[in-house]
Coordinates of C-alpha atoms in Angstrom, one line a residue:
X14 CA 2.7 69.7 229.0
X15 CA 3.6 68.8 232.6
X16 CA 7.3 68.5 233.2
X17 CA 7.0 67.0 236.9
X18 CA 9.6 69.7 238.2
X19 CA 10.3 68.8 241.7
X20 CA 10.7 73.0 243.5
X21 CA 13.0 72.2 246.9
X22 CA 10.8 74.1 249.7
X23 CA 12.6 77.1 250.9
X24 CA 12.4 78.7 254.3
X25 CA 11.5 82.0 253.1
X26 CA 12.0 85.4 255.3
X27 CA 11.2 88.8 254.3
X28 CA 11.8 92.2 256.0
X29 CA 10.0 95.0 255.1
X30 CA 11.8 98.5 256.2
X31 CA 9.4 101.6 256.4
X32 CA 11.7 104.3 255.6
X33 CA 11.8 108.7 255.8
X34 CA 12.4 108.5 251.7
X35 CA 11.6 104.4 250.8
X36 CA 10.1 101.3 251.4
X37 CA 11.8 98.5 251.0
X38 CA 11.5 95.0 250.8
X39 CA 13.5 91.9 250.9
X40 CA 13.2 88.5 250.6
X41 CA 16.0 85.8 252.0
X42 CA 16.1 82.4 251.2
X43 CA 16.5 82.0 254.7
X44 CA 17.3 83.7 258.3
X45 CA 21.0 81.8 258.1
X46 CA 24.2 83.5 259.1
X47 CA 24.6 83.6 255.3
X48 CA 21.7 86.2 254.0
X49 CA 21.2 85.2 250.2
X50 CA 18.5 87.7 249.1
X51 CA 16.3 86.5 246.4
X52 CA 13.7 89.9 245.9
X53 CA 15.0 92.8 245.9
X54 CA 12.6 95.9 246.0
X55 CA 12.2 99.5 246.6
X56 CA 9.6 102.4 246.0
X57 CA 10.5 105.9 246.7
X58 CA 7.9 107.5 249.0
X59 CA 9.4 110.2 250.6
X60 CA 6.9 110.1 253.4
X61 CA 9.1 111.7 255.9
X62 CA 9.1 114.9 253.8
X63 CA 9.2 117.8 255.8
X64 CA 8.1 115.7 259.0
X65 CA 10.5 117.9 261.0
X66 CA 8.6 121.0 260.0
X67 CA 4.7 119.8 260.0
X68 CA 4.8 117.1 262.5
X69 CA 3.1 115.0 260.2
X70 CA 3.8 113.0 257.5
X71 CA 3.7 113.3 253.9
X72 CA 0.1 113.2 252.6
X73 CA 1.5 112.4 248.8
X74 CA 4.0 109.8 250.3
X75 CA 1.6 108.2 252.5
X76 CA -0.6 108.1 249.6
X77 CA 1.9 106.8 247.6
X78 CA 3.0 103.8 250.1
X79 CA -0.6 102.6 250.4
X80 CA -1.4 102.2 247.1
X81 CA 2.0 100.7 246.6
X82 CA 2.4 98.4 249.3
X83 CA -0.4 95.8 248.4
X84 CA 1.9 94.9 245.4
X85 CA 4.6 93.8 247.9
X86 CA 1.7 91.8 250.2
X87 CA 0.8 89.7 247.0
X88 CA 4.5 89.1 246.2
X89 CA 4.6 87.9 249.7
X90 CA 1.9 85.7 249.2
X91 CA 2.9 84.0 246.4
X92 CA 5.9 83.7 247.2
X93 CA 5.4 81.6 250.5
X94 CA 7.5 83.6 252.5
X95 CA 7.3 81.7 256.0
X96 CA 7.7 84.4 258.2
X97 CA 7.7 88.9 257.4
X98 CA 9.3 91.4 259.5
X99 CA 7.8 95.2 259.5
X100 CA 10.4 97.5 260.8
X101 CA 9.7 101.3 260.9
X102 CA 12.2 104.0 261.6
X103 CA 12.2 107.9 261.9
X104 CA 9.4 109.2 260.0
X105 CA 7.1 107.2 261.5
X106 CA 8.7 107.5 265.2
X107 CA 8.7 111.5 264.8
X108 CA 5.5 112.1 263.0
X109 CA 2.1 112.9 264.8
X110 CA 0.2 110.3 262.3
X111 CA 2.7 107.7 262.1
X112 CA 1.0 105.6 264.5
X113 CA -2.0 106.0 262.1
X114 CA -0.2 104.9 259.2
X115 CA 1.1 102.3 260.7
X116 CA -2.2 100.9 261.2
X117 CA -3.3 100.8 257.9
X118 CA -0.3 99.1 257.1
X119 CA -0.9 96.7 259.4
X120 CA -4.0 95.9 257.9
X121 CA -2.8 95.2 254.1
X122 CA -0.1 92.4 255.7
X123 CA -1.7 91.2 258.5
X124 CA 1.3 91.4 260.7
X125 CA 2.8 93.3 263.8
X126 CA 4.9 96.1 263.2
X127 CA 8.0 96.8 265.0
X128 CA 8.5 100.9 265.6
X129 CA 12.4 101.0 266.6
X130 CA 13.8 103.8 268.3
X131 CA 16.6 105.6 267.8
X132 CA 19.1 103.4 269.5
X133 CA 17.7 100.2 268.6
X134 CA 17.8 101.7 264.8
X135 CA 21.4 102.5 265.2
X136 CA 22.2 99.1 266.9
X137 CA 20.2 96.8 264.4
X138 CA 22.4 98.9 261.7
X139 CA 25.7 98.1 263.2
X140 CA 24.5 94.4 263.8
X141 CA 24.2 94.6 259.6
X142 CA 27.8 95.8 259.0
X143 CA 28.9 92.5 261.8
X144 CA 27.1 90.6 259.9
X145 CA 28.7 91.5 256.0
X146 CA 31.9 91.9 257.9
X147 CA 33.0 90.4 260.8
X148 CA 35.8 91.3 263.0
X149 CA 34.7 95.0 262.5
X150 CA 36.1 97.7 264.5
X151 CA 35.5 101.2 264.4
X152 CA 32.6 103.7 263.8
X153 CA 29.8 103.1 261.3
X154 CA 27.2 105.1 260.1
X155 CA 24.0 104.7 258.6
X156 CA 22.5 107.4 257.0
X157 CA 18.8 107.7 255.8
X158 CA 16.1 109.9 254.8
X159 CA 14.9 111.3 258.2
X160 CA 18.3 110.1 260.3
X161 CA 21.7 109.3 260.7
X162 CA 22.5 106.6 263.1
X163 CA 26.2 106.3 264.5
X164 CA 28.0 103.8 266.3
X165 CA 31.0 102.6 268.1
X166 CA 31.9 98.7 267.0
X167 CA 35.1 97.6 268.7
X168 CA 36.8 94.1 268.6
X169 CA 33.5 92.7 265.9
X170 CA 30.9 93.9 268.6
X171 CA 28.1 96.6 269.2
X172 CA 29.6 99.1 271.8
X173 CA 26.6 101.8 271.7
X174 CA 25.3 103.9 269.4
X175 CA 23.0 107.4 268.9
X176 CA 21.0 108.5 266.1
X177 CA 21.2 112.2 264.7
X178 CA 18.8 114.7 263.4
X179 CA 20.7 114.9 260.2
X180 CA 19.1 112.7 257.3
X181 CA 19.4 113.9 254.2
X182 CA 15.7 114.3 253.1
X183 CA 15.3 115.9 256.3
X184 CA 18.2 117.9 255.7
X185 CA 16.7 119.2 251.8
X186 CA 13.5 120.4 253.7
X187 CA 14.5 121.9 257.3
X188 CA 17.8 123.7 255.7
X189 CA 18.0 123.9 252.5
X190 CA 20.7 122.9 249.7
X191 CA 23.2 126.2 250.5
X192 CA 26.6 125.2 251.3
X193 CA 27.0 127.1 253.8
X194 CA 24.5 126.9 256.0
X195 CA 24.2 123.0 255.7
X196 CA 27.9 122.8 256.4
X197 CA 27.3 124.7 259.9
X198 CA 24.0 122.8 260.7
X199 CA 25.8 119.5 260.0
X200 CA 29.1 120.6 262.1
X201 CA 26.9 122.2 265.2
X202 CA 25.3 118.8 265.4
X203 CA 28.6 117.0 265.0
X204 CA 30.5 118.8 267.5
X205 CA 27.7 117.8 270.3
X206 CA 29.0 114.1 269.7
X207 CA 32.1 113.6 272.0
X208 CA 32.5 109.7 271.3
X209 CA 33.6 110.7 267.3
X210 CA 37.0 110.7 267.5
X211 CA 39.4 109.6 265.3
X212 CA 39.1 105.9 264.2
X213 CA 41.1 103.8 262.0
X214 CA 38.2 102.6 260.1
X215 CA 34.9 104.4 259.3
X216 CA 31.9 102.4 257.9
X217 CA 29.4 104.0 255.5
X218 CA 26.3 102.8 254.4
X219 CA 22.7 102.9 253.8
X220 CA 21.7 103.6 250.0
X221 CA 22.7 107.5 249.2
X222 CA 26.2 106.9 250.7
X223 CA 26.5 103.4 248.5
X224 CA 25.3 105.3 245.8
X225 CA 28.6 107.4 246.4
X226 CA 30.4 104.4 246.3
X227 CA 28.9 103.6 243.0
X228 CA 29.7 106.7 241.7
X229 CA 33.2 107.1 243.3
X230 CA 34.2 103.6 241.4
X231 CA 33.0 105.1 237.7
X232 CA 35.1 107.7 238.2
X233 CA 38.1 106.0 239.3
X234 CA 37.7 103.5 236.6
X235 CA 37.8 101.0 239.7
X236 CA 37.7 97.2 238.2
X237 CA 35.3 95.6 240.6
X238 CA 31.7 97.0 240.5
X239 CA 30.6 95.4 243.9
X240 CA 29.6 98.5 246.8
X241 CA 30.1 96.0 249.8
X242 CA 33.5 95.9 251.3
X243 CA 34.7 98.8 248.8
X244 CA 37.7 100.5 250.8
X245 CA 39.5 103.6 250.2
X246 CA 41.3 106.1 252.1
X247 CA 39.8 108.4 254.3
X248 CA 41.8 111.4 252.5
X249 CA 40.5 110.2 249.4
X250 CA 36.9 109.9 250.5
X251 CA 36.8 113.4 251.8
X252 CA 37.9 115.1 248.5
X253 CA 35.4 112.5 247.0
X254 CA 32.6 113.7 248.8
X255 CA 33.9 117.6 248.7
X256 CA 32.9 117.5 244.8
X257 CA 30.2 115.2 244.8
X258 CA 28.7 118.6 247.4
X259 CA 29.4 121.1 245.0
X260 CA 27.9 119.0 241.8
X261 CA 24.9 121.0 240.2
X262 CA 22.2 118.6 239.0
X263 CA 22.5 118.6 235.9
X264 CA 26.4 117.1 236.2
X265 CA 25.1 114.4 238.5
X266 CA 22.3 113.5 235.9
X267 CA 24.9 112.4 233.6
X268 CA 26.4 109.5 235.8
X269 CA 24.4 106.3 235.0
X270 CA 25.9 105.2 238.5
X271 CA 23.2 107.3 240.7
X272 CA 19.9 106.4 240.2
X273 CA 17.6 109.6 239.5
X274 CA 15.5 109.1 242.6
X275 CA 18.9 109.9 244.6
X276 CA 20.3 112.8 242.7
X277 CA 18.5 115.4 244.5
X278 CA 19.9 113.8 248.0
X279 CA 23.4 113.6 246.5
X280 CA 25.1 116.6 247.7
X281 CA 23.4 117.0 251.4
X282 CA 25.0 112.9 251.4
X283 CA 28.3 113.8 250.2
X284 CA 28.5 116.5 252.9
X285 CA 27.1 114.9 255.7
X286 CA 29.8 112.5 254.9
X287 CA 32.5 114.5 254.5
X288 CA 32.2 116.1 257.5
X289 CA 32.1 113.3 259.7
X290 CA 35.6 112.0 257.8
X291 CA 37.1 115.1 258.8
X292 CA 36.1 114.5 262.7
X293 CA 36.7 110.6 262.3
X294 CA 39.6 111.2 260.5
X295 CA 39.9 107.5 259.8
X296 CA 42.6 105.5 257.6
X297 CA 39.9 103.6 256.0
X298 CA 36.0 104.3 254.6
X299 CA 34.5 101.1 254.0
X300 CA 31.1 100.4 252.7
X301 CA 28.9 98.0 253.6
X302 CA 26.0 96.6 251.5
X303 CA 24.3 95.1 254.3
X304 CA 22.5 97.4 257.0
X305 CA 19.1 97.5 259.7
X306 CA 17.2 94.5 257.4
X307 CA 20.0 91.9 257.6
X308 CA 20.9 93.3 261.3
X309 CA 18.0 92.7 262.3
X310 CA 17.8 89.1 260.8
X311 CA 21.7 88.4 262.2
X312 CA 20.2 89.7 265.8
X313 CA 17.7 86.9 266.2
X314 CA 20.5 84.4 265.5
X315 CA 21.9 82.3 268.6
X316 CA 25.2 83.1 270.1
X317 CA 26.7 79.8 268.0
X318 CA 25.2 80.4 265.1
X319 CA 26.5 83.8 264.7
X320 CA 30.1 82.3 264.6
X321 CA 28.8 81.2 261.5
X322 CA 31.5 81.8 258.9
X323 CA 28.9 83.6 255.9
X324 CA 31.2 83.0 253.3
X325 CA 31.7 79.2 253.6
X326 CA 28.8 79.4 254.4
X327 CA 27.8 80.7 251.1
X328 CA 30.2 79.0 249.1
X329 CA 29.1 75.7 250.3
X330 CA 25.3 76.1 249.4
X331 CA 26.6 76.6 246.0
X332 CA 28.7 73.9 245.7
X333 CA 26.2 71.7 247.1
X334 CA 23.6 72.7 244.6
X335 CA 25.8 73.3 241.6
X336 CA 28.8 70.9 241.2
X337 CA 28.6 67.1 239.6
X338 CA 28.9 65.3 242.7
X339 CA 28.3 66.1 246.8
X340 CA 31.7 68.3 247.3
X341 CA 34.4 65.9 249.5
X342 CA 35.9 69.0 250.2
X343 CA 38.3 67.6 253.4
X344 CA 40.1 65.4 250.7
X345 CA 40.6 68.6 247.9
X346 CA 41.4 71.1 250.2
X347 CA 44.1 68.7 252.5
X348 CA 45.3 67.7 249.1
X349 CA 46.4 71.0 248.3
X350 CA 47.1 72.9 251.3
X351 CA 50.1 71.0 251.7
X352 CA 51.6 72.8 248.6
X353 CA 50.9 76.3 250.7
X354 CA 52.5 75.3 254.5
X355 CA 52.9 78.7 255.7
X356 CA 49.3 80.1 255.3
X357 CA 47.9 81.8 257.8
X358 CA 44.2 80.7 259.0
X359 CA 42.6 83.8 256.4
X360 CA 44.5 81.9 253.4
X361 CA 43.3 78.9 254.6
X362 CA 39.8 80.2 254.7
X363 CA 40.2 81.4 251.2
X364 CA 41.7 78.1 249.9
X365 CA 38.5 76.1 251.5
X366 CA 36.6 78.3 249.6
X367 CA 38.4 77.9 246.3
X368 CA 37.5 74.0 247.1
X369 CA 33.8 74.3 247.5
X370 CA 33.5 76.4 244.2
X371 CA 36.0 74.5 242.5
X372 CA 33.2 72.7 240.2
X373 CA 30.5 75.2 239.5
X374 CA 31.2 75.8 235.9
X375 CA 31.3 71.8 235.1
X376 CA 27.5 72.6 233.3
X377 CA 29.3 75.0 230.9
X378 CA 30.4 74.7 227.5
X379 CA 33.9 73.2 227.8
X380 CA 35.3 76.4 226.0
X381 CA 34.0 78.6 228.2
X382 CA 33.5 77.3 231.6
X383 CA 36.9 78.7 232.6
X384 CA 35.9 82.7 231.9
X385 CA 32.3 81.8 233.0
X386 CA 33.2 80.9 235.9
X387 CA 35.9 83.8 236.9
X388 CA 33.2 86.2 236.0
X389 CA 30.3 84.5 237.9
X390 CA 32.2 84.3 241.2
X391 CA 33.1 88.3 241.1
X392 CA 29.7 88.9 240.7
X393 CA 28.4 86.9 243.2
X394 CA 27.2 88.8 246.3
X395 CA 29.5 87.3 248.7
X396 CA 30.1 88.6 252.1
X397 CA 33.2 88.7 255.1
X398 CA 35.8 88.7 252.1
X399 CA 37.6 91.7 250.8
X400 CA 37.8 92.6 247.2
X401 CA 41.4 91.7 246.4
X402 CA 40.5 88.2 248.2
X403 CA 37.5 88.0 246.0
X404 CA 40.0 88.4 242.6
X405 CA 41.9 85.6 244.0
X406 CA 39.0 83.3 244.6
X407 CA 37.8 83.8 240.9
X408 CA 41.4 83.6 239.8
X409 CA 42.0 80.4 241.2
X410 CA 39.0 79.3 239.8
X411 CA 39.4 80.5 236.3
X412 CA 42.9 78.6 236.3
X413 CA 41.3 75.4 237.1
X414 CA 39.7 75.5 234.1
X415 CA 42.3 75.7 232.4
X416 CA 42.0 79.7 231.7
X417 CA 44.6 81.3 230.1
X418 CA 46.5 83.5 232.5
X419 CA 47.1 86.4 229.9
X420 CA 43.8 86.8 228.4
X421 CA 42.9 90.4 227.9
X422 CA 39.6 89.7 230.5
X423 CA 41.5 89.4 233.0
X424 CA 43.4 93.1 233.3
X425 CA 41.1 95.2 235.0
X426 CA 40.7 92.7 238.1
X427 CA 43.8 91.5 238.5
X428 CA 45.3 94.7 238.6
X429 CA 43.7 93.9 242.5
X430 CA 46.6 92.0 243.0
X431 CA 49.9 92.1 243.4
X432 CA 52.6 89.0 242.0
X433 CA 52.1 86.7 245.1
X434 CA 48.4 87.2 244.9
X435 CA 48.9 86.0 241.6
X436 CA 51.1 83.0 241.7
X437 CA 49.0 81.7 245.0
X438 CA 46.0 81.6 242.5
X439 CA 48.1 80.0 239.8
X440 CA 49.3 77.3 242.3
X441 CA 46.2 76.4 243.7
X442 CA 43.8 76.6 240.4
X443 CA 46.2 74.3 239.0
X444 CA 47.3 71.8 241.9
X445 CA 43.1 71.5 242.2
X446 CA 42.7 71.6 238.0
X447 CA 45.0 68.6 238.5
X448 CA 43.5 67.2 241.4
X449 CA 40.3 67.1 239.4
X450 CA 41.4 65.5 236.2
X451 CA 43.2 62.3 238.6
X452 CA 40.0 62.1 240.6
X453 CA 37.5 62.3 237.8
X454 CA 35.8 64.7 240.6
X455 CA 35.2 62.2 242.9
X456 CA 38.1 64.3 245.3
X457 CA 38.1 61.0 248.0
X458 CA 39.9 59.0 245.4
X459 CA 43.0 61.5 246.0
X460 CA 43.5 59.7 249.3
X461 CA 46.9 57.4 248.2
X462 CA 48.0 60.6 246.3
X463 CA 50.3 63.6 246.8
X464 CA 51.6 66.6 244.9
X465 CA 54.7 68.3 245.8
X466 CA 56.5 71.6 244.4
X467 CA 60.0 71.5 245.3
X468 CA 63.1 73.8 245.0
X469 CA 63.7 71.7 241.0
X470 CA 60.9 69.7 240.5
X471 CA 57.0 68.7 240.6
X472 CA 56.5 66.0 242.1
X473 CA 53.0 63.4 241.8
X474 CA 53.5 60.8 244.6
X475 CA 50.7 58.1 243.9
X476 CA 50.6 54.6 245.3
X477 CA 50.4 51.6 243.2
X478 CA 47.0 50.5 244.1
X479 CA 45.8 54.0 242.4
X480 CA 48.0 54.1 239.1
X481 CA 45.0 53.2 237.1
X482 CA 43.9 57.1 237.5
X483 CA 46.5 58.6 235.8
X484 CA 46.1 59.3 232.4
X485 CA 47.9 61.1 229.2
X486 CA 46.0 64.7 230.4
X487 CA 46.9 64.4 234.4
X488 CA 50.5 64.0 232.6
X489 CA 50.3 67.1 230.3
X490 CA 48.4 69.1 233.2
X491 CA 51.7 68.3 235.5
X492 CA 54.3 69.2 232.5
X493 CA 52.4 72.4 231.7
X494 CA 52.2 73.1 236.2
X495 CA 55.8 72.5 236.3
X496 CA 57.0 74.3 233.4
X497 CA 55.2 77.7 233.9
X498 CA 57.2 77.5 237.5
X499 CA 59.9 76.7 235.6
X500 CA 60.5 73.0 237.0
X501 CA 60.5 69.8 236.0
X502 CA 58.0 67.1 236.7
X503 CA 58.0 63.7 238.5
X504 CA 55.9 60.7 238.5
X505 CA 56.3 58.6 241.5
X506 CA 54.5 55.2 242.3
X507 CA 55.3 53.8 245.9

């Protein structure tokens, strides 16, 4: 049976990051300002195990990454990736052989490899965190197998950045696990590094410190499972970590939140860590689920097109692909911005996003679009918005629907947001809920058409020409706006 599906040719990029503990490799559906990642792979390796000792690499690791690595060249192959980028890092700069294995590499994918240093490691890595959050300021840190790689980002810019002897596998093998010991190896090569002072913001990433995160949001009972853009307070952070360094294995076995292949890194992470949040001393820990791979794509980006906003961006491949009709977003969003005068340019931002998501549940059963929806936009791995921002968007979303502002799915995440979070999602779900049932969807025929919330009443201005839109449920969608803002509505036709 042929079914004379049409596939719309994508311009494929993969990166393929040769680290100390794994290999990695992802696949983007393009080298955009917005990274959507569409393969997602890893295989634990551990070929920088006790590089620092031998000199060499792993035999068993390099072992393991050659017979494991044609896998991801077949993948590739079939996948039509246009263009694969081969970025090695520590192991492989330190080790005697990694030249060698690099090589054979080289010869399953048929491509160039790039062998960063240090630096260019730790500046790739802070192009990542610019590029999942712009406007970043203060120090991030990437810590790996073999390395951790600091840097100083000020004003949403690279300032410099070093890379440190202090990865955790590397840590497991040249050290050992005792507390003591590792705490004054860590803080000897700490106190050599007279740019870490304290910073308002600290940014943490790479995967044992997301996997931290993880495992710091299980036991907060924190509503939104999402690592990237997770914030809490330094303070809390610290006597996060100071635990997570004294867990035995056995504790940490029983969290489904760290994968097994980490739990023997966990507590070297958690200190490592810790101890730079002591020096930092920072207001804020942020994580970041972007690093080196989508650095490294946002580097080779042109000056203009990393002004890129990523979650427009985003938000507008979506609605593109996903709504009824070509989003006429200019005539949606100017409808209802003028309901929210005072916004400042990030609500504005938000509400333009709202718009361009506003009709991505329309292929839903009518009965559930509205929680489908809410729950498809928090899980959607959006960048360059904040969590509580993110509960908003869905909210807003969910509510122009139709969705029930009381239903019992809604608790854990909107406990996010505070009462005008809340009513600025109520407003604009329902001005755009509205919006949609006047226009049919077709937002250009709002042009003639204007709703207004004054200090008594709701007001629908509509001129006489467009009449013939309204209908018995624009009318019972305005009585049920106005009465849950305890108003009354009016219809006016000039």
């Amino acid at each position: 049976m042929t079914l004379g599906i049409k596939l719309r040719k994508e311009d494929l990029k993969g990166v393929l990051d040769i680290g100390s503990n794994s290999i990695r490799l992802v696949i983007y559906k393009s080298a955009s300002r917005a990274l959507v990642p569409v393969f997602n792979e890893r295989v634990i390796c551990k070929i920088g195990y006790n590089v620092s000792e031998t000199g060499y690499l792993n035999p068993k690791g390099v072992e393991k990454a050659l017979k494991s690595l044609p896998r991801f060249e077949i993948l590739i192959r079939a996948m039509g990736v246009d263009e694969l980028y081969i970025l090695a890092t520590a192991a492989t700069r330190e080790a005697s052989d990694g030249k060698e294995f690099l090589s054979n590499v080289k010869k399953i994918f048929g491509n160039s490899i790039t062998q960063l240093s240090g630096i260019e490691e730790a500046r790739l890595g802070a192009c990542g965190v610019l590029c999942g959050i712009p406007g970043a300021d203060g120090i991030s840190g990437d810590l790996g197998g073999g390395s951790l790689e600091l840097t100083s980002i000020r004003g949403g810019a690279y300032e410099f950045g070093q890379s440190l002897p202090l990865g955790h596998l590397r840590l497991i093998t040249t050290v050992g696990l005792k507390p003591e010991k590792l705490s004054n190896y860590i803080e000897n090569i700490l106190s050599s590094c007279s740019y870490i002072t304290e910073n308002q913001r600290f940014y943490a990433f790479g995967g044992a410190w997301r996997a931290i995160a993880r495992l710091h949001m299980v036991q907060t009972g924190y509503p939104l499972r999402v690592v990237h853009n997770y914030t809490i307070t330094g303070d809390m952070a610290s006597e996060f970590c100071k635990i997570v360094s004294g867990m035995s294995e056995v504790s940490l076995r029983n969290s489904d939140a760290i994968p097994n292949q980490r739990i023997a890194s966990m507590p070297a992470s958690a200190l490592i860590l810790q101890k730079l949040i002591d020096r930092i001393k920072p207001k804020e820990v942020i994580f970041s689920a972007l690093g080196i791979r989508e650095g490294f794509l946002y580097d080779r980006l042109s000056d203009k097109e990393k002004l890129g906003d990523p979650l427009l961006l985003v938000c507008k491949d979506i609605g593109v692909n996903e709504s009824r009709f070509p989003p006429e977003v200019i005539y949606l969003s100017n409808w209802v911005a003028e309901l929210f005068p005072n916004d400042k340019k990030d609500m504005c931002r938000l509400l333009t996003a709202v718009c361009l998501l506003a009709d991505i549940g329309w292929s839903e059963h009518p009965d559930y679009r509205a929680e489908q929806a809410y729950f498809r936009i928090l899980r959607l791995p959006l960048v360059a918005i904040t969590h509580k921002e993110k509960a908003m968007l869905a909210l807003a979303v969910y509510l122009r629907y139709g969705g029930d502002i009381n239903d019992h799915s809604l608790r854990a995440v909107i406990k996010l947001l505070n009462e005008d979070d809340i009513e600025w999602s109520y407003i604009l779900g329902s001005a755009i809920g509205i919006a949609e049932k006047l226009s049919g969807g077709k937002s250009k025929l709002l042009d003639g058409s204007k709703l207004c919330i004054g200090s008594e009443k709701v007001e629908l201005h509509i001129i006489s020409s467009k009449v013939g839109l309204l209908s018995d449920e624009v009318r019972t969608r305005l009585s049920k706006f106005a009465k849950k803002l305890k108003k009354t509505f009016c219809l006016y036709v000039t």
